[in-house]
Amino acid sequence: MQVPAAFEYAKATSVTQTLDLLAQWGEDARVIAGGHSLIPMMKLRLARPTALIDINDVGELSYIKVEGGELRIGALTRHAELLESALVEEHYRIFRDAERVIADPIVRNRGTVGGSLCQADPAEDLSAAFAAVGASVVIQGPRGSRTVPLTEFHVGPYETVVEAGELLTEVRVPIRPGGGSAYVKVERRVGDWAVAAAGAAIWTDAGGNVSTVGIGLAAVGAEHFRAAEAEAYLVGKPATEASFAEAGRIAAEASNPVADQRGPVDYKRHLAGELTVRALRAAAARARGQEA
């Protein structure tokens, strides 16, 4: 029988109260919302928090809005809300693509954007999607708030820059008109963690050359979930199949997957390249106003 170790429990109703409880219970306290990752780990006693702070009633962290030229998403926003948001669909199709292949409706109805990012699983879809679009996150703590680029947020598997006593409160994505974005994934079965996945966001100039591009990768050991070398190669190049193929090759070479039950290293590296090409192709088609 799987039973968690003993822990304290409190239900917070505001960010201020959450931070006060984190300060009260110290570095071994954990925040919980969806709990789909934390609770199984507690049952196996891989995680042994001394206290759980339930933030499901912290309504101020649940929203999707446009403000200051950015798409702003509260950390408590559910996966299902991100999937169904017309505002998200208008600006970044990549998130709808990603959410459609995340787990199942039960998980999407309870799991949160902030929880997914803070879990920092190397195969996490939203981390790759947000990396592709140049997102940043807002972290609030006892000394105030700070904004961190997503490319600096994850510092290793299951590890982020969120410190003891701090709380991720918001994700921000700059809105850039005229681009397109897409996310593609290979999984063993519907709703599974990725064998490999790639997201892309692309903007072109009047001559059809790539002016701005972001490529996110999941489950293939990409540093900070990003294919930075492939992005650098594409800038200034024509948005063509040949350019995308070379970017895919670069992304594959730079990836560092590990062999596991989902596949060997060579297969995952091949997928990193192929899925990069597919994501770029779909994103470019959307930027041109074509469905892909």
CSV table of C-alpha atoms in Angstrom, one decimal:
chain,number,residue,atom,x,y,z
A,1,MET,CA,0.0,0.0,0.0
A,2,GLN,CA,1.3,3.4,-0.9
A,3,VAL,CA,0.9,5.9,1.9
A,4,PRO,CA,2.5,9.4,2.1
A,5,ALA,CA,4.5,10.4,5.2
A,6,ALA,CA,2.7,12.6,7.7
A,7,PHE,CA,2.4,16.3,6.7
A,8,GLU,CA,0.6,19.5,7.7
A,9,TYR,CA,-2.1,21.0,5.5
A,10,ALA,CA,-3.5,24.5,5.0
A,11,LYS,CA,-5.8,26.0,2.3
A,12,ALA,CA,-4.7,29.5,1.1
A,13,THR,CA,-7.0,32.1,-0.4
A,14,SER,CA,-4.5,34.7,-1.6
A,15,VAL,CA,-0.9,35.0,-2.8
A,16,THR,CA,-0.1,36.9,0.4
A,17,GLN,CA,-1.4,34.1,2.6
A,18,THR,CA,0.4,31.5,0.5
A,19,LEU,CA,3.7,33.3,1.0
A,20,ASP,CA,3.1,33.7,4.7
A,21,LEU,CA,2.4,29.9,5.0
A,22,LEU,CA,5.6,29.2,3.0
A,23,ALA,CA,7.6,31.3,5.4
A,24,GLN,CA,5.9,29.7,8.4
A,25,TRP,CA,6.6,26.1,7.4
A,26,GLY,CA,10.0,26.6,5.8
A,27,GLU,CA,11.8,25.1,2.8
A,28,ASP,CA,10.2,21.6,3.0
A,29,ALA,CA,6.7,23.0,2.5
A,30,ARG,CA,5.1,22.5,-1.0
A,31,VAL,CA,2.4,24.3,-2.9
A,32,ILE,CA,-0.3,22.0,-4.4
A,33,ALA,CA,-3.0,22.7,-7.0
A,34,GLY,CA,-3.5,19.9,-9.5
A,35,GLY,CA,-1.2,17.5,-7.6
A,36,HIS,CA,-0.9,15.0,-10.5
A,37,SER,CA,2.9,14.8,-10.1
A,38,LEU,CA,3.4,15.6,-6.4
A,39,ILE,CA,0.8,13.2,-4.9
A,40,PRO,CA,2.2,10.1,-6.7
A,41,MET,CA,5.7,11.0,-5.6
A,42,MET,CA,4.4,11.5,-2.0
A,43,LYS,CA,2.8,8.0,-2.1
A,44,LEU,CA,6.1,6.5,-3.1
A,45,ARG,CA,7.8,8.7,-0.5
A,46,LEU,CA,10.1,10.1,-3.2
A,47,ALA,CA,8.8,13.4,-2.0
A,48,ARG,CA,8.3,14.0,1.8
A,49,PRO,CA,7.0,17.6,2.3
A,50,THR,CA,6.4,18.6,5.9
A,51,ALA,CA,3.4,20.7,4.8
A,52,LEU,CA,1.1,21.1,1.8
A,53,ILE,CA,-0.4,24.5,1.0
A,54,ASP,CA,-3.5,24.1,-1.2
A,55,ILE,CA,-3.8,27.1,-3.6
A,56,ASN,CA,-6.9,26.0,-5.5
A,57,ASP,CA,-8.9,28.9,-4.0
A,58,VAL,CA,-6.3,31.6,-4.9
A,59,GLY,CA,-8.5,33.0,-7.7
A,60,GLU,CA,-6.1,35.9,-8.4
A,61,LEU,CA,-3.7,33.4,-10.0
A,62,SER,CA,-6.3,32.1,-12.6
A,63,TYR,CA,-6.6,34.3,-15.7
A,64,ILE,CA,-5.7,34.7,-19.4
A,65,LYS,CA,-5.4,38.2,-20.6
A,66,VAL,CA,-3.5,40.6,-22.9
A,67,GLU,CA,-1.7,43.4,-21.1
A,68,GLY,CA,1.3,45.6,-22.0
A,69,GLY,CA,1.7,43.9,-25.3
A,70,GLU,CA,2.0,40.5,-23.7
A,71,LEU,CA,-0.2,37.4,-23.3
A,72,ARG,CA,-0.4,36.9,-19.6
A,73,ILE,CA,-1.3,33.6,-18.0
A,74,GLY,CA,-1.9,33.1,-14.3
A,75,ALA,CA,0.0,30.2,-12.8
A,76,LEU,CA,-3.3,28.6,-11.5
A,77,THR,CA,-4.8,28.6,-15.0
A,78,ARG,CA,-5.9,25.0,-15.8
A,79,HIS,CA,-4.7,23.1,-18.9
A,80,ALA,CA,-8.3,22.9,-20.1
A,81,GLU,CA,-8.7,26.7,-19.9
A,82,LEU,CA,-5.5,27.2,-22.0
A,83,LEU,CA,-6.8,24.7,-24.5
A,84,GLU,CA,-10.2,26.4,-24.8
A,85,SER,CA,-9.1,30.0,-24.8
A,86,ALA,CA,-10.0,32.0,-27.9
A,87,LEU,CA,-7.4,34.6,-26.8
A,88,VAL,CA,-4.7,32.0,-26.8
A,89,GLU,CA,-5.9,30.6,-30.1
A,90,GLU,CA,-5.8,34.1,-31.7
A,91,HIS,CA,-2.1,34.8,-30.8
A,92,TYR,CA,-0.4,31.4,-30.4
A,93,ARG,CA,-1.7,28.2,-31.9
A,94,ILE,CA,1.2,26.3,-30.4
A,95,PHE,CA,-0.5,26.1,-27.0
A,96,ARG,CA,-3.6,24.5,-28.4
A,97,ASP,CA,-1.5,22.0,-30.2
A,98,ALA,CA,0.4,21.2,-27.1
A,99,GLU,CA,-2.6,21.0,-24.8
A,100,ARG,CA,-4.4,18.6,-27.1
A,101,VAL,CA,-1.6,16.0,-26.5
A,102,ILE,CA,-1.1,16.6,-22.8
A,103,ALA,CA,-2.4,13.7,-20.7
A,104,ASP,CA,-6.3,13.3,-20.7
A,105,PRO,CA,-9.3,15.5,-19.9
A,106,ILE,CA,-9.2,14.6,-16.2
A,107,VAL,CA,-5.6,15.8,-15.9
A,108,ARG,CA,-6.3,18.8,-18.1
A,109,ASN,CA,-9.3,19.9,-15.9
A,110,ARG,CA,-7.2,20.0,-12.7
A,111,GLY,CA,-3.6,20.4,-13.7
A,112,THR,CA,-2.2,23.9,-13.9
A,113,VAL,CA,0.2,25.8,-16.1
A,114,GLY,CA,2.4,26.8,-13.1
A,115,GLY,CA,2.5,23.3,-11.8
A,116,SER,CA,3.7,21.9,-15.1
A,117,LEU,CA,6.5,24.4,-15.4
A,118,CYS,CA,7.6,24.0,-11.8
A,119,GLN,CA,7.6,20.2,-12.0
A,120,ALA,CA,10.4,20.7,-14.6
A,121,ASP,CA,10.0,17.2,-16.0
A,122,PRO,CA,12.4,16.9,-19.0
A,123,ALA,CA,9.5,15.6,-21.1
A,124,GLU,CA,7.1,18.4,-20.2
A,125,ASP,CA,5.2,19.8,-23.2
A,126,LEU,CA,4.4,23.3,-22.0
A,127,SER,CA,8.0,24.0,-21.1
A,128,ALA,CA,9.0,23.3,-24.7
A,129,ALA,CA,6.1,25.3,-26.0
A,130,PHE,CA,6.8,28.3,-23.8
A,131,ALA,CA,10.5,28.2,-24.6
A,132,ALA,CA,9.7,28.4,-28.3
A,133,VAL,CA,7.7,31.6,-27.9
A,134,GLY,CA,10.2,33.4,-25.7
A,135,ALA,CA,8.2,33.4,-22.6
A,136,SER,CA,9.2,34.7,-19.2
A,137,VAL,CA,7.8,34.0,-15.7
A,138,VAL,CA,7.0,36.1,-12.7
A,139,ILE,CA,8.1,34.8,-9.3
A,140,GLN,CA,6.9,36.4,-6.1
A,141,GLY,CA,8.6,36.1,-2.7
A,142,PRO,CA,9.0,37.8,0.6
A,143,ARG,CA,11.3,40.4,-1.0
A,144,GLY,CA,9.0,41.2,-3.9
A,145,SER,CA,8.7,39.9,-7.4
A,146,ARG,CA,11.2,39.1,-10.2
A,147,THR,CA,10.8,38.3,-13.9
A,148,VAL,CA,12.9,35.5,-15.3
A,149,PRO,CA,13.2,34.4,-18.9
A,150,LEU,CA,12.0,30.8,-19.4
A,151,THR,CA,15.4,30.0,-20.8
A,152,GLU,CA,16.8,30.7,-17.3
A,153,PHE,CA,14.0,29.2,-15.3
A,154,HIS,CA,14.9,25.5,-15.6
A,155,VAL,CA,18.3,24.7,-14.2
A,156,GLY,CA,18.1,20.9,-14.4
A,157,PRO,CA,15.7,17.9,-14.4
A,158,TYR,CA,13.0,18.7,-11.8
A,159,GLU,CA,14.8,21.8,-10.7
A,160,THR,CA,14.0,25.5,-11.2
A,161,VAL,CA,15.2,28.9,-10.0
A,162,VAL,CA,12.1,29.2,-7.6
A,163,GLU,CA,13.6,29.4,-4.2
A,164,ALA,CA,12.2,28.4,-0.8
A,165,GLY,CA,9.5,30.8,0.2
A,166,GLU,CA,8.8,31.9,-3.4
A,167,LEU,CA,5.8,31.3,-5.7
A,168,LEU,CA,5.5,31.3,-9.5
A,169,THR,CA,2.6,33.6,-10.2
A,170,GLU,CA,2.5,34.4,-13.9
A,171,VAL,CA,3.7,33.4,-17.4
A,172,ARG,CA,4.2,36.2,-20.0
A,173,VAL,CA,4.5,35.8,-23.7
A,174,PRO,CA,5.3,38.8,-26.0
A,175,ILE,CA,2.8,39.3,-28.7
A,176,ARG,CA,4.4,39.7,-32.1
A,177,PRO,CA,1.9,40.0,-35.0
A,178,GLY,CA,2.4,38.2,-38.3
A,179,GLY,CA,4.0,35.0,-37.1
A,180,GLY,CA,2.9,31.4,-36.8
A,181,SER,CA,3.5,28.7,-34.3
A,182,ALA,CA,3.0,24.9,-33.9
A,183,TYR,CA,3.7,21.9,-31.7
A,184,VAL,CA,4.2,18.3,-32.7
A,185,LYS,CA,4.8,15.2,-30.6
A,186,VAL,CA,5.5,11.5,-30.8
A,187,GLU,CA,4.1,9.4,-27.9
A,188,ARG,CA,3.7,5.7,-27.3
A,189,ARG,CA,0.0,6.1,-26.7
A,190,VAL,CA,-2.5,9.0,-26.4
A,191,GLY,CA,-1.8,11.2,-23.4
A,192,ASP,CA,1.6,9.7,-22.6
A,193,TRP,CA,4.8,11.6,-21.9
A,194,ALA,CA,6.7,12.5,-25.1
A,195,VAL,CA,9.2,10.2,-26.8
A,196,ALA,CA,10.2,13.5,-28.3
A,197,ALA,CA,8.4,16.7,-29.1
A,198,ALA,CA,9.1,20.0,-30.8
A,199,GLY,CA,7.5,23.4,-30.9
A,200,ALA,CA,8.3,26.3,-33.2
A,201,ALA,CA,7.3,30.0,-33.6
A,202,ILE,CA,8.5,31.9,-36.7
A,203,TRP,CA,8.2,35.3,-38.2
A,204,THR,CA,9.5,36.3,-41.7
A,205,ASP,CA,10.4,39.6,-43.3
A,206,ALA,CA,9.0,41.0,-46.6
A,207,GLY,CA,11.5,38.9,-48.6
A,208,GLY,CA,10.4,35.7,-47.0
A,209,ASN,CA,13.5,35.3,-44.9
A,210,VAL,CA,13.3,34.3,-41.2
A,211,SER,CA,13.5,37.4,-39.0
A,212,THR,CA,12.7,35.8,-35.6
A,213,VAL,CA,12.4,32.1,-34.6
A,214,GLY,CA,12.1,30.0,-31.6
A,215,ILE,CA,12.4,26.2,-31.3
A,216,GLY,CA,11.5,24.3,-28.2
A,217,LEU,CA,12.3,20.6,-27.6
A,218,ALA,CA,11.0,18.2,-25.0
A,219,ALA,CA,12.3,14.8,-23.9
A,220,VAL,CA,15.6,14.9,-25.9
A,221,GLY,CA,17.9,16.6,-23.4
A,222,ALA,CA,17.8,20.0,-25.0
A,223,GLU,CA,19.3,22.6,-22.6
A,224,HIS,CA,16.6,24.8,-21.3
A,225,PHE,CA,14.1,23.0,-23.6
A,226,ARG,CA,15.6,25.0,-26.5
A,227,ALA,CA,17.3,24.4,-29.8
A,228,ALA,CA,19.4,27.5,-29.7
A,229,GLU,CA,21.9,26.5,-32.4
A,230,ALA,CA,19.1,25.7,-34.8
A,231,GLU,CA,17.4,29.1,-34.1
A,232,ALA,CA,20.7,31.0,-34.7
A,233,TYR,CA,21.2,29.2,-38.0
A,234,LEU,CA,17.7,30.0,-39.3
A,235,VAL,CA,17.7,33.8,-38.7
A,236,GLY,CA,18.2,35.5,-42.1
A,237,LYS,CA,17.7,32.3,-44.0
A,238,PRO,CA,14.8,31.7,-46.4
A,239,ALA,CA,11.8,30.0,-44.8
A,240,THR,CA,12.1,27.0,-47.1
A,241,GLU,CA,12.2,23.2,-46.7
A,242,ALA,CA,15.9,23.2,-47.3
A,243,SER,CA,16.5,25.6,-44.4
A,244,PHE,CA,14.1,23.8,-42.1
A,245,ALA,CA,15.9,20.5,-42.9
A,246,GLU,CA,19.3,21.9,-42.0
A,247,ALA,CA,17.8,23.4,-38.8
A,248,GLY,CA,16.4,20.0,-37.9
A,249,ARG,CA,19.8,18.4,-38.5
A,250,ILE,CA,21.4,21.0,-36.2
A,251,ALA,CA,18.7,20.5,-33.5
A,252,ALA,CA,19.3,16.7,-33.6
A,253,GLU,CA,23.0,17.0,-33.3
A,254,ALA,CA,22.7,19.4,-30.3
A,255,SER,CA,20.2,17.2,-28.5
A,256,ASN,CA,21.3,14.9,-25.7
A,257,PRO,CA,18.6,12.2,-25.2
A,258,VAL,CA,18.9,9.2,-22.9
A,259,ALA,CA,17.8,5.7,-23.6
A,260,ASP,CA,14.8,4.5,-21.7
A,261,GLN,CA,11.6,2.5,-22.0
A,262,ARG,CA,10.4,5.0,-24.7
A,263,GLY,CA,13.3,4.4,-27.1
A,264,PRO,CA,17.0,4.4,-27.7
A,265,VAL,CA,19.2,7.4,-28.1
A,266,ASP,CA,19.5,7.3,-31.9
A,267,TYR,CA,15.8,7.1,-32.4
A,268,LYS,CA,15.1,10.0,-30.1
A,269,ARG,CA,17.8,12.1,-31.8
A,270,HIS,CA,16.2,11.3,-35.2
A,271,LEU,CA,12.9,12.4,-33.9
A,272,ALA,CA,14.3,15.6,-32.6
A,273,GLY,CA,15.4,16.5,-36.1
A,274,GLU,CA,12.3,15.3,-37.9
A,275,LEU,CA,9.9,17.0,-35.4
A,276,THR,CA,11.8,20.2,-35.6
A,277,VAL,CA,11.3,20.2,-39.4
A,278,ARG,CA,7.5,19.4,-39.0
A,279,ALA,CA,7.0,22.1,-36.4
A,280,LEU,CA,8.8,24.7,-38.5
A,281,ARG,CA,6.9,23.7,-41.6
A,282,ALA,CA,3.5,24.0,-39.8
A,283,ALA,CA,4.4,27.3,-38.1
A,284,ALA,CA,5.5,28.9,-41.4
A,285,ALA,CA,2.3,27.8,-43.1
A,286,ARG,CA,0.3,29.4,-40.3
A,287,ALA,CA,2.4,32.6,-40.6
A,288,ARG,CA,1.4,32.7,-44.3
A,289,GLY,CA,-2.3,32.3,-43.4
A,290,GLN,CA,-2.4,28.6,-44.5
A,291,GLU,CA,-3.8,25.9,-42.3
A,292,ALA,CA,-1.3,23.1,-41.4
